[in-house]
Every structure is written in structure tokens, then in C-alpha cells.
Amino acid sequence: MKARILLVAIVSAGLLFASCGSKTKVPKGEIEQVLPCSEFKSDNKTFRVYSFGESADMNVAKKKALSNARTELAGMVNSTMKVVADNYVKSMEVNNVEEVLERFEENSRTVINERISGAVVVCDRVTQVQSSGKFKYYIAIELDGEKIVKDYYKALSKNDKIMVDYNYEKFKETYEKEMERAGR
């Protein structure tokens, strides 16, 4: 009996402390759902996304989740690198801005396509929905931002037209400012 009372007291205290930490209250009549793997967020060094897939077949659910996550990650990296390239090229004061931007975007697509397949899984969970029997596969993946910048530089270094005006340190600085600004 004492063990039960102690267990109930510990669980109650845990729930009390957990609820005290919430920043915003859920509107009346709504129940907050915490998605597995959603705690993994991007920071200023790493791109991270989480997603899920659902299917009657667990492997198909996993493939859907991974595909969704890779698509979202590619979009995130692409939009960040586009802003970085725009800001960097504008700061270079070159005559052929459109041509240089086009080359930067080509390099960005190449690097992103090569890197996305190497994204690291940092979390994965599978659940089965009782009512339908379907599987839900949750996944979080990440890419190291530093590797993206280095691969981007390697791709640019193969282009003589761009390398004449390219300054890696300045580009990296522009990239880091964008990562800070975006709150990643």
C-alpha cells in the first residue's frame, strides 16, 4: 500500500512540475499532441527537420517519412543558400550579377542533391494506430551546415569565372549571419 501511495505521489509531482514548465496554455477544448521526434530543431550549425509517414505497411510508412523529411530538408537548405548567395553576390560588386547568381544556384542544387541522401537520422519512432491498424513512422534527420558550406566551396572552386571574385571567408561569414538571423 505504501508503495502505491509513493508511486502515485511521484507521478503526481512529475506531472505537476511538467505542467508548470509550459509556456503557453492550450485553448479550452483542445488537447495538445506532442509528435515523436519533434524536439529536434535546427540551430545555427545544423539543419534539422522532422516528418512522418503513414501506411498499412511499416516499411512504406518509413519510406514516406524519410521522403517527406528529405524534401523538407532540401527546401530549407536551398532557401537558406539562396539568401546567402544573394547577399554574398550583392556584397561582391561584380558586373555580371545575374550570371554569378545563376552559377551559385547551380552549385547549390548540385551540393544539396548530393548531401540530402547523406542526411543523418537522429530520431525515429514507429506507432500503430489501433483503429485502422496503420503504422505511423516519425523521423528526424539532420545535415551539418559546415559540410554544406565546404562542399559548396569545392563546387565553386571548379568554376574559374566565379573563383576570380570568390572569397571563401566572406562567403562563410555571410552564411553564418544568415543562420543566426534565421534562428537555426
mmCIF file with all atom_site columns, N, CA and C in Angstrom, residues 108-168:
data_model
loop_
_atom_site.group_PDB
_atom_site.id
_atom_site.type_symbol
_atom_site.label_atom_id
_atom_site.label_alt_id
_atom_site.label_comp_id
_atom_site.label_asym_id
_atom_site.label_entity_id
_atom_site.label_seq_id
_atom_site.pdbx_PDB_ins_code
_atom_site.Cartn_x
_atom_site.Cartn_y
_atom_site.Cartn_z
_atom_site.occupancy
_atom_site.B_iso_or_equiv
_atom_site.pdbx_formal_charge
_atom_site.auth_seq_id
_atom_site.auth_comp_id
_atom_site.auth_asym_id
_atom_site.auth_atom_id
_atom_site.pdbx_PDB_model_num
ATOM 1   N N  . SER A 1 108 ? 24.490 25.272 -55.761 1.00 0.00 ? 108 SER A N  1
ATOM 2   C CA . SER A 1 108 ? 23.654 24.974 -54.602 1.00 0.00 ? 108 SER A CA 1
ATOM 3   C C  . SER A 1 108 ? 22.812 23.730 -54.853 1.00 0.00 ? 108 SER A C  1
ATOM 4   N N  . ARG A 1 109 ? 22.169 23.653 -56.007 1.00 0.00 ? 109 ARG A N  1
ATOM 5   C CA . ARG A 1 109 ? 21.339 22.481 -56.328 1.00 0.00 ? 109 ARG A CA 1
ATOM 6   C C  . ARG A 1 109 ? 22.177 21.206 -56.335 1.00 0.00 ? 109 ARG A C  1
ATOM 7   N N  . THR A 1 110 ? 23.355 21.279 -56.941 1.00 0.00 ? 110 THR A N  1
ATOM 8   C CA . THR A 1 110 ? 24.232 20.109 -57.015 1.00 0.00 ? 110 THR A CA 1
ATOM 9   C C  . THR A 1 110 ? 24.630 19.641 -55.621 1.00 0.00 ? 110 THR A C  1
ATOM 10  N N  . VAL A 1 111 ? 25.082 20.568 -54.797 1.00 0.00 ? 111 VAL A N  1
ATOM 11  C CA . VAL A 1 111 ? 25.533 20.224 -53.445 1.00 0.00 ? 111 VAL A CA 1
ATOM 12  C C  . VAL A 1 111 ? 24.375 19.661 -52.625 1.00 0.00 ? 111 VAL A C  1
ATOM 13  N N  . ILE A 1 112 ? 23.223 20.305 -52.698 1.00 0.00 ? 112 ILE A N  1
ATOM 14  C CA . ILE A 1 112 ? 22.070 19.845 -51.917 1.00 0.00 ? 112 ILE A CA 1
ATOM 15  C C  . ILE A 1 112 ? 21.653 18.445 -52.351 1.00 0.00 ? 112 ILE A C  1
ATOM 16  N N  . ASN A 1 113 ? 21.575 18.211 -53.648 1.00 0.00 ? 113 ASN A N  1
ATOM 17  C CA . ASN A 1 113 ? 21.192 16.879 -54.138 1.00 0.00 ? 113 ASN A CA 1
ATOM 18  C C  . ASN A 1 113 ? 22.168 15.810 -53.679 1.00 0.00 ? 113 ASN A C  1
ATOM 19  N N  . GLU A 1 114 ? 23.452 16.134 -53.657 1.00 0.00 ? 114 GLU A N  1
ATOM 20  C CA . GLU A 1 114 ? 24.456 15.163 -53.204 1.00 0.00 ? 114 GLU A CA 1
ATOM 21  C C  . GLU A 1 114 ? 24.375 14.940 -51.699 1.00 0.00 ? 114 GLU A C  1
ATOM 22  N N  . ARG A 1 115 ? 24.141 15.982 -50.945 1.00 0.00 ? 115 ARG A N  1
ATOM 23  C CA . ARG A 1 115 ? 24.162 15.914 -49.487 1.00 0.00 ? 115 ARG A CA 1
ATOM 24  C C  . ARG A 1 115 ? 22.901 15.312 -48.875 1.00 0.00 ? 115 ARG A C  1
ATOM 25  N N  . ILE A 1 116 ? 21.744 15.566 -49.467 1.00 0.00 ? 116 ILE A N  1
ATOM 26  C CA . ILE A 1 116 ? 20.474 15.128 -48.874 1.00 0.00 ? 116 ILE A CA 1
ATOM 27  C C  . ILE A 1 116 ? 20.450 13.622 -48.643 1.00 0.00 ? 116 ILE A C  1
ATOM 28  N N  . SER A 1 117 ? 20.993 12.861 -49.566 1.00 0.00 ? 117 SER A N  1
ATOM 29  C CA . SER A 1 117 ? 20.991 11.407 -49.391 1.00 0.00 ? 117 SER A CA 1
ATOM 30  C C  . SER A 1 117 ? 21.853 10.983 -48.207 1.00 0.00 ? 117 SER A C  1
ATOM 31  N N  . GLY A 1 118 ? 22.767 11.850 -47.788 1.00 0.00 ? 118 GLY A N  1
ATOM 32  C CA . GLY A 1 118 ? 23.622 11.541 -46.647 1.00 0.00 ? 118 GLY A CA 1
ATOM 33  C C  . GLY A 1 118 ? 23.133 12.130 -45.334 1.00 0.00 ? 118 GLY A C  1
ATOM 34  N N  . ALA A 1 119 ? 21.891 12.608 -45.312 1.00 0.00 ? 119 ALA A N  1
ATOM 35  C CA . ALA A 1 119 ? 21.339 13.165 -44.072 1.00 0.00 ? 119 ALA A CA 1
ATOM 36  C C  . ALA A 1 119 ? 21.318 12.078 -42.998 1.00 0.00 ? 119 ALA A C  1
ATOM 37  N N  . VAL A 1 120 ? 21.618 12.472 -41.784 1.00 0.00 ? 120 VAL A N  1
ATOM 38  C CA . VAL A 1 120 ? 21.717 11.536 -40.669 1.00 0.00 ? 120 VAL A CA 1
ATOM 39  C C  . VAL A 1 120 ? 20.382 11.482 -39.918 1.00 0.00 ? 120 VAL A C  1
ATOM 40  N N  . VAL A 1 121 ? 19.917 10.272 -39.653 1.00 0.00 ? 121 VAL A N  1
ATOM 41  C CA . VAL A 1 121 ? 18.701 10.086 -38.859 1.00 0.00 ? 121 VAL A CA 1
ATOM 42  C C  . VAL A 1 121 ? 19.076 10.272 -37.390 1.00 0.00 ? 121 VAL A C  1
ATOM 43  N N  . VAL A 1 122 ? 18.430 11.241 -36.724 1.00 0.00 ? 122 VAL A N  1
ATOM 44  C CA . VAL A 1 122 ? 18.719 11.491 -35.311 1.00 0.00 ? 122 VAL A CA 1
ATOM 45  C C  . VAL A 1 122 ? 17.608 10.983 -34.398 1.00 0.00 ? 122 VAL A C  1
ATOM 46  N N  . CYS A 1 123 ? 16.477 10.628 -34.991 1.00 0.00 ? 123 CYS A N  1
ATOM 47  C CA . CYS A 1 123 ? 15.363 10.095 -34.202 1.00 0.00 ? 123 CYS A CA 1
ATOM 48  C C  . CYS A 1 123 ? 14.416 9.358  -35.140 1.00 0.00 ? 123 CYS A C  1
ATOM 49  N N  . ASP A 1 124 ? 13.941 8.222  -34.718 1.00 0.00 ? 124 ASP A N  1
ATOM 50  C CA . ASP A 1 124 ? 12.858 7.557  -35.449 1.00 0.00 ? 124 ASP A CA 1
ATOM 51  C C  . ASP A 1 124 ? 12.024 6.738  -34.468 1.00 0.00 ? 124 ASP A C  1
ATOM 52  N N  . ARG A 1 125 ? 10.731 6.821  -34.659 1.00 0.00 ? 125 ARG A N  1
ATOM 53  C CA . ARG A 1 125 ? 9.774  6.110  -33.815 1.00 0.00 ? 125 ARG A CA 1
ATOM 54  C C  . ARG A 1 125 ? 8.672  5.567  -34.717 1.00 0.00 ? 125 ARG A C  1
ATOM 55  N N  . VAL A 1 126 ? 8.151  4.434  -34.356 1.00 0.00 ? 126 VAL A N  1
ATOM 56  C CA . VAL A 1 126 ? 7.030  3.868  -35.112 1.00 0.00 ? 126 VAL A CA 1
ATOM 57  C C  . VAL A 1 126 ? 5.893  3.569  -34.135 1.00 0.00 ? 126 VAL A C  1
ATOM 58  N N  . THR A 1 127 ? 4.684  3.897  -34.564 1.00 0.00 ? 127 THR A N  1
ATOM 59  C CA . THR A 1 127 ? 3.498  3.587  -33.774 1.00 0.00 ? 127 THR A CA 1
ATOM 60  C C  . THR A 1 127 ? 2.495  2.901  -34.694 1.00 0.00 ? 127 THR A C  1
ATOM 61  N N  . GLN A 1 128 ? 1.543  2.232  -34.083 1.00 0.00 ? 128 GLN A N  1
ATOM 62  C CA . GLN A 1 128 ? 0.476  1.619  -34.866 1.00 0.00 ? 128 GLN A CA 1
ATOM 63  C C  . GLN A 1 128 ? -0.854 2.173  -34.358 1.00 0.00 ? 128 GLN A C  1
ATOM 64  N N  . VAL A 1 129 ? -1.647 2.698  -35.283 1.00 0.00 ? 129 VAL A N  1
ATOM 65  C CA . VAL A 1 129 ? -2.950 3.262  -34.946 1.00 0.00 ? 129 VAL A CA 1
ATOM 66  C C  . VAL A 1 129 ? -3.914 2.101  -34.696 1.00 0.00 ? 129 VAL A C  1
ATOM 67  N N  . GLN A 1 130 ? -4.457 2.045  -33.496 1.00 0.00 ? 130 GLN A N  1
ATOM 68  C CA . GLN A 1 130 ? -5.314 0.911  -33.131 1.00 0.00 ? 130 GLN A CA 1
ATOM 69  C C  . GLN A 1 130 ? -6.558 0.812  -34.003 1.00 0.00 ? 130 GLN A C  1
ATOM 70  N N  . SER A 1 131 ? -7.187 1.932  -34.281 1.00 0.00 ? 131 SER A N  1
ATOM 71  C CA . SER A 1 131 ? -8.462 1.889  -35.016 1.00 0.00 ? 131 SER A CA 1
ATOM 72  C C  . SER A 1 131 ? -8.307 1.421  -36.462 1.00 0.00 ? 131 SER A C  1
ATOM 73  N N  . SER A 1 132 ? -7.183 1.766  -37.094 1.00 0.00 ? 132 SER A N  1
ATOM 74  C CA . SER A 1 132 ? -7.013 1.411  -38.515 1.00 0.00 ? 132 SER A CA 1
ATOM 75  C C  . SER A 1 132 ? -5.981 0.315  -38.749 1.00 0.00 ? 132 SER A C  1
ATOM 76  N N  . GLY A 1 133 ? -5.118 0.091  -37.765 1.00 0.00 ? 133 GLY A N  1
ATOM 77  C CA . GLY A 1 133 ? -4.044 -0.882 -37.938 1.00 0.00 ? 133 GLY A CA 1
ATOM 78  C C  . GLY A 1 133 ? -2.868 -0.335 -38.737 1.00 0.00 ? 133 GLY A C  1
ATOM 79  N N  . LYS A 1 134 ? -2.967 0.926  -39.179 1.00 0.00 ? 134 LYS A N  1
ATOM 80  C CA . LYS A 1 134 ? -1.884 1.531  -39.962 1.00 0.00 ? 134 LYS A CA 1
ATOM 81  C C  . LYS A 1 134 ? -0.707 1.898  -39.064 1.00 0.00 ? 134 LYS A C  1
ATOM 82  N N  . PHE A 1 135 ? 0.452  1.954  -39.691 1.00 0.00 ? 135 PHE A N  1
ATOM 83  C CA . PHE A 1 135 ? 1.663  2.347  -38.992 1.00 0.00 ? 135 PHE A CA 1
ATOM 84  C C  . PHE A 1 135 ? 1.945  3.820  -39.263 1.00 0.00 ? 135 PHE A C  1
ATOM 85  N N  . LYS A 1 136 ? 2.413  4.513  -38.235 1.00 0.00 ? 136 LYS A N  1
ATOM 86  C CA . LYS A 1 136 ? 2.899  5.882  -38.386 1.00 0.00 ? 136 LYS A CA 1
ATOM 87  C C  . LYS A 1 136 ? 4.376  5.846  -38.032 1.00 0.00 ? 136 LYS A C  1
ATOM 88  N N  . TYR A 1 137 ? 5.173  6.328  -38.951 1.00 0.00 ? 137 TYR A N  1
ATOM 89  C CA . TYR A 1 137 ? 6.616  6.334  -38.752 1.00 0.00 ? 137 TYR A CA 1
ATOM 90  C C  . TYR A 1 137 ? 7.055  7.783  -38.638 1.00 0.00 ? 137 TYR A C  1
ATOM 91  N N  . TYR A 1 138 ? 7.648  8.146  -37.513 1.00 0.00 ? 138 TYR A N  1
ATOM 92  C CA . TYR A 1 138 ? 8.130  9.500  -37.264 1.00 0.00 ? 138 TYR A CA 1
ATOM 93  C C  . TYR A 1 138 ? 9.642  9.497  -37.399 1.00 0.00 ? 138 TYR A C  1
ATOM 94  N N  . ILE A 1 139 ? 10.170 10.546 -38.000 1.00 0.00 ? 139 ILE A N  1
ATOM 95  C CA . ILE A 1 139 ? 11.615 10.590 -38.224 1.00 0.00 ? 139 ILE A CA 1
ATOM 96  C C  . ILE A 1 139 ? 12.120 12.028 -38.146 1.00 0.00 ? 139 ILE A C  1
ATOM 97  N N  . ALA A 1 140 ? 13.332 12.193 -37.648 1.00 0.00 ? 140 ALA A N  1
ATOM 98  C CA . ALA A 1 140 ? 14.024 13.485 -37.666 1.00 0.00 ? 140 ALA A CA 1
ATOM 99  C C  . ALA A 1 140 ? 15.389 13.239 -38.302 1.00 0.00 ? 140 ALA A C  1
ATOM 100 N N  . ILE A 1 141 ? 15.759 14.107 -39.244 1.00 0.00 ? 141 ILE A N  1
ATOM 101 C CA . ILE A 1 141 ? 17.057 13.985 -39.914 1.00 0.00 ? 141 ILE A CA 1
ATOM 102 C C  . ILE A 1 141 ? 17.780 15.321 -39.837 1.00 0.00 ? 141 ILE A C  1
ATOM 103 N N  . GLU A 1 142 ? 19.098 15.261 -40.032 1.00 0.00 ? 142 GLU A N  1
ATOM 104 C CA . GLU A 1 142 ? 19.887 16.488 -39.964 1.00 0.00 ? 142 GLU A CA 1
ATOM 105 C C  . GLU A 1 142 ? 21.029 16.469 -40.961 1.00 0.00 ? 142 GLU A C  1
ATOM 106 N N  . LEU A 1 143 ? 21.472 17.678 -41.293 1.00 0.00 ? 143 LEU A N  1
ATOM 107 C CA . LEU A 1 143 ? 22.657 17.895 -42.123 1.00 0.00 ? 143 LEU A CA 1
ATOM 108 C C  . LEU A 1 143 ? 23.548 18.901 -41.416 1.00 0.00 ? 143 LEU A C  1
ATOM 109 N N  . ASP A 1 144 ? 24.832 18.653 -41.445 1.00 0.00 ? 144 ASP A N  1
ATOM 110 C CA . ASP A 1 144 ? 25.806 19.566 -40.861 1.00 0.00 ? 144 ASP A CA 1
ATOM 111 C C  . ASP A 1 144 ? 25.988 20.764 -41.789 1.00 0.00 ? 144 ASP A C  1
ATOM 112 N N  . GLY A 1 145 ? 25.681 21.949 -41.299 1.00 0.00 ? 145 GLY A N  1
ATOM 113 C CA . GLY A 1 145 ? 25.802 23.167 -42.097 1.00 0.00 ? 145 GLY A CA 1
ATOM 114 C C  . GLY A 1 145 ? 27.222 23.439 -42.548 1.00 0.00 ? 145 GLY A C  1
ATOM 115 N N  . GLU A 1 146 ? 28.184 23.103 -41.719 1.00 0.00 ? 146 GLU A N  1
ATOM 116 C CA . GLU A 1 146 ? 29.597 23.323 -42.058 1.00 0.00 ? 146 GLU A CA 1
ATOM 117 C C  . GLU A 1 146 ? 29.993 22.502 -43.285 1.00 0.00 ? 146 GLU A C  1
ATOM 118 N N  . LYS A 1 147 ? 29.506 21.272 -43.357 1.00 0.00 ? 147 LYS A N  1
ATOM 119 C CA . LYS A 1 147 ? 29.807 20.424 -44.519 1.00 0.00 ? 147 LYS A CA 1
ATOM 120 C C  . LYS A 1 147 ? 29.172 20.988 -45.785 1.00 0.00 ? 147 LYS A C  1
ATOM 121 N N  . ILE A 1 148 ? 27.973 21.549 -45.643 1.00 0.00 ? 148 ILE A N  1
ATOM 122 C CA . ILE A 1 148 ? 27.304 22.156 -46.798 1.00 0.00 ? 148 ILE A CA 1
ATOM 123 C C  . ILE A 1 148 ? 28.169 23.290 -47.344 1.00 0.00 ? 148 ILE A C  1
ATOM 124 N N  . VAL A 1 149 ? 28.654 24.156 -46.457 1.00 0.00 ? 149 VAL A N  1
ATOM 125 C CA . VAL A 1 149 ? 29.474 25.297 -46.887 1.00 0.00 ? 149 VAL A CA 1
ATOM 126 C C  . VAL A 1 149 ? 30.762 24.812 -47.547 1.00 0.00 ? 149 VAL A C  1
ATOM 127 N N  . LYS A 1 150 ? 31.395 23.803 -46.978 1.00 0.00 ? 150 LYS A N  1
ATOM 128 C CA . LYS A 1 150 ? 32.645 23.289 -47.561 1.00 0.00 ? 150 LYS A CA 1
ATOM 129 C C  . LYS A 1 150 ? 32.404 22.653 -48.929 1.00 0.00 ? 150 LYS A C  1
ATOM 130 N N  . ASP A 1 151 ? 31.329 21.880 -49.052 1.00 0.00 ? 151 ASP A N  1
ATOM 131 C CA . ASP A 1 151 ? 31.003 21.271 -50.347 1.00 0.00 ? 151 ASP A CA 1
ATOM 132 C C  . ASP A 1 151 ? 30.644 22.337 -51.377 1.00 0.00 ? 151 ASP A C  1
ATOM 133 N N  . TYR A 1 152 ? 29.970 23.357 -50.925 1.00 0.00 ? 152 TYR A N  1
ATOM 134 C CA . TYR A 1 152 ? 29.604 24.482 -51.790 1.00 0.00 ? 152 TYR A CA 1
ATOM 135 C C  . TYR A 1 152 ? 30.875 25.146 -52.319 1.00 0.00 ? 152 TYR A C  1
ATOM 136 N N  . TYR A 1 153 ? 31.836 25.340 -51.414 1.00 0.00 ? 153 TYR A N  1
ATOM 137 C CA . TYR A 1 153 ? 33.112 25.945 -51.806 1.00 0.00 ? 153 TYR A CA 1
ATOM 138 C C  . TYR A 1 153 ? 33.841 25.065 -52.826 1.00 0.00 ? 153 TYR A C  1
ATOM 139 N N  . LYS A 1 154 ? 33.858 23.760 -52.589 1.00 0.00 ? 154 LYS A N  1
ATOM 140 C CA . LYS A 1 154 ? 34.517 22.843 -53.534 1.00 0.00 ? 154 LYS A CA 1
ATOM 141 C C  . LYS A 1 154 ? 33.895 22.952 -54.917 1.00 0.00 ? 154 LYS A C  1
ATOM 142 N N  . ALA A 1 155 ? 32.565 22.993 -54.958 1.00 0.00 ? 155 ALA A N  1
ATOM 143 C CA . ALA A 1 155 ? 31.873 23.101 -56.248 1.00 0.00 ? 155 ALA A CA 1
ATOM 144 C C  . ALA A 1 155 ? 32.193 24.432 -56.927 1.00 0.00 ? 155 ALA A C  1
ATOM 145 N N  . LEU A 1 156 ? 32.230 25.500 -56.153 1.00 0.00 ? 156 LEU A N  1
ATOM 146 C CA . LEU A 1 156 ? 32.542 26.814 -56.722 1.00 0.00 ? 156 LEU A CA 1
ATOM 147 C C  . LEU A 1 156 ? 33.988 26.890 -57.204 1.00 0.00 ? 156 LEU A C  1
ATOM 148 N N  . SER A 1 157 ? 34.881 26.223 -56.492 1.00 0.00 ? 157 SER A N  1
ATOM 149 C CA . SER A 1 157 ? 36.304 26.309 -56.839 1.00 0.00 ? 157 SER A CA 1
ATOM 150 C C  . SER A 1 157 ? 36.607 25.678 -58.197 1.00 0.00 ? 157 SER A C  1
ATOM 151 N N  . LYS A 1 158 ? 35.685 24.888 -58.713 1.00 0.00 ? 158 LYS A N  1
ATOM 152 C CA . LYS A 1 158 ? 35.873 24.279 -60.031 1.00 0.00 ? 158 LYS A CA 1
ATOM 153 C C  . LYS A 1 158 ? 35.469 25.230 -61.156 1.00 0.00 ? 158 LYS A C  1
ATOM 154 N N  . ASN A 1 159 ? 34.890 26.370 -60.799 1.00 0.00 ? 159 ASN A N  1
ATOM 155 C CA . ASN A 1 159 ? 34.415 27.333 -61.787 1.00 0.00 ? 159 ASN A CA 1
ATOM 156 C C  . ASN A 1 159 ? 35.344 28.546 -61.799 1.00 0.00 ? 159 ASN A C  1
ATOM 157 N N  . ASP A 1 160 ? 36.157 28.663 -62.845 1.00 0.00 ? 160 ASP A N  1
ATOM 158 C CA . ASP A 1 160 ? 37.153 29.737 -62.920 1.00 0.00 ? 160 ASP A CA 1
ATOM 159 C C  . ASP A 1 160 ? 36.538 31.130 -62.920 1.00 0.00 ? 160 ASP A C  1
ATOM 160 N N  . LYS A 1 161 ? 35.395 31.312 -63.577 1.00 0.00 ? 161 LYS A N  1
ATOM 161 C CA . LYS A 1 161 ? 34.775 32.637 -63.641 1.00 0.00 ? 161 LYS A CA 1
ATOM 162 C C  . LYS A 1 161 ? 34.402 33.147 -62.254 1.00 0.00 ? 161 LYS A C  1
ATOM 163 N N  . ILE A 1 162 ? 33.879 32.263 -61.432 1.00 0.00 ? 162 ILE A N  1
ATOM 164 C CA . ILE A 1 162 ? 33.457 32.676 -60.090 1.00 0.00 ? 162 ILE A CA 1
ATOM 165 C C  . ILE A 1 162 ? 34.655 32.812 -59.164 1.00 0.00 ? 162 ILE A C  1
ATOM 166 N N  . MET A 1 163 ? 35.611 31.928 -59.260 1.00 0.00 ? 163 MET A N  1
ATOM 167 C CA . MET A 1 163 ? 36.732 31.917 -58.320 1.00 0.00 ? 163 MET A CA 1
ATOM 168 C C  . MET A 1 163 ? 37.581 33.181 -58.385 1.00 0.00 ? 163 MET A C  1
ATOM 169 N N  . VAL A 1 164 ? 37.549 33.892 -59.490 1.00 0.00 ? 164 VAL A N  1
ATOM 170 C CA . VAL A 1 164 ? 38.307 35.141 -59.583 1.00 0.00 ? 164 VAL A CA 1
ATOM 171 C C  . VAL A 1 164 ? 37.832 36.114 -58.508 1.00 0.00 ? 164 VAL A C  1
ATOM 172 N N  . ASP A 1 165 ? 36.519 36.155 -58.283 1.00 0.00 ? 165 ASP A N  1
ATOM 173 C CA . ASP A 1 165 ? 35.952 37.102 -57.333 1.00 0.00 ? 165 ASP A CA 1
ATOM 174 C C  . ASP A 1 165 ? 35.532 36.468 -56.008 1.00 0.00 ? 165 ASP A C  1
ATOM 175 N N  . TYR A 1 166 ? 35.731 35.177 -55.850 1.00 0.00 ? 166 TYR A N  1
ATOM 176 C CA . TYR A 1 166 ? 35.192 34.473 -54.693 1.00 0.00 ? 166 TYR A CA 1
ATOM 177 C C  . TYR A 1 166 ? 36.133 34.536 -53.500 1.00 0.00 ? 166 TYR A C  1
ATOM 178 N N  . ASN A 1 167 ? 35.576 34.830 -52.338 1.00 0.00 ? 167 ASN A N  1
ATOM 179 C CA . ASN A 1 167 ? 36.324 34.881 -51.095 1.00 0.00 ? 167 ASN A CA 1
ATOM 180 C C  . ASN A 1 167 ? 35.617 33.943 -50.111 1.00 0.00 ? 167 ASN A C  1
ATOM 181 N N  . TYR A 1 168 ? 36.221 32.803 -49.842 1.00 0.00 ? 168 TYR A N  1
ATOM 182 C CA . TYR A 1 168 ? 35.582 31.788 -49.006 1.00 0.00 ? 168 TYR A CA 1
ATOM 183 C C  . TYR A 1 168 ? 35.229 32.326 -47.627 1.00 0.00 ? 168 TYR A C  1
#
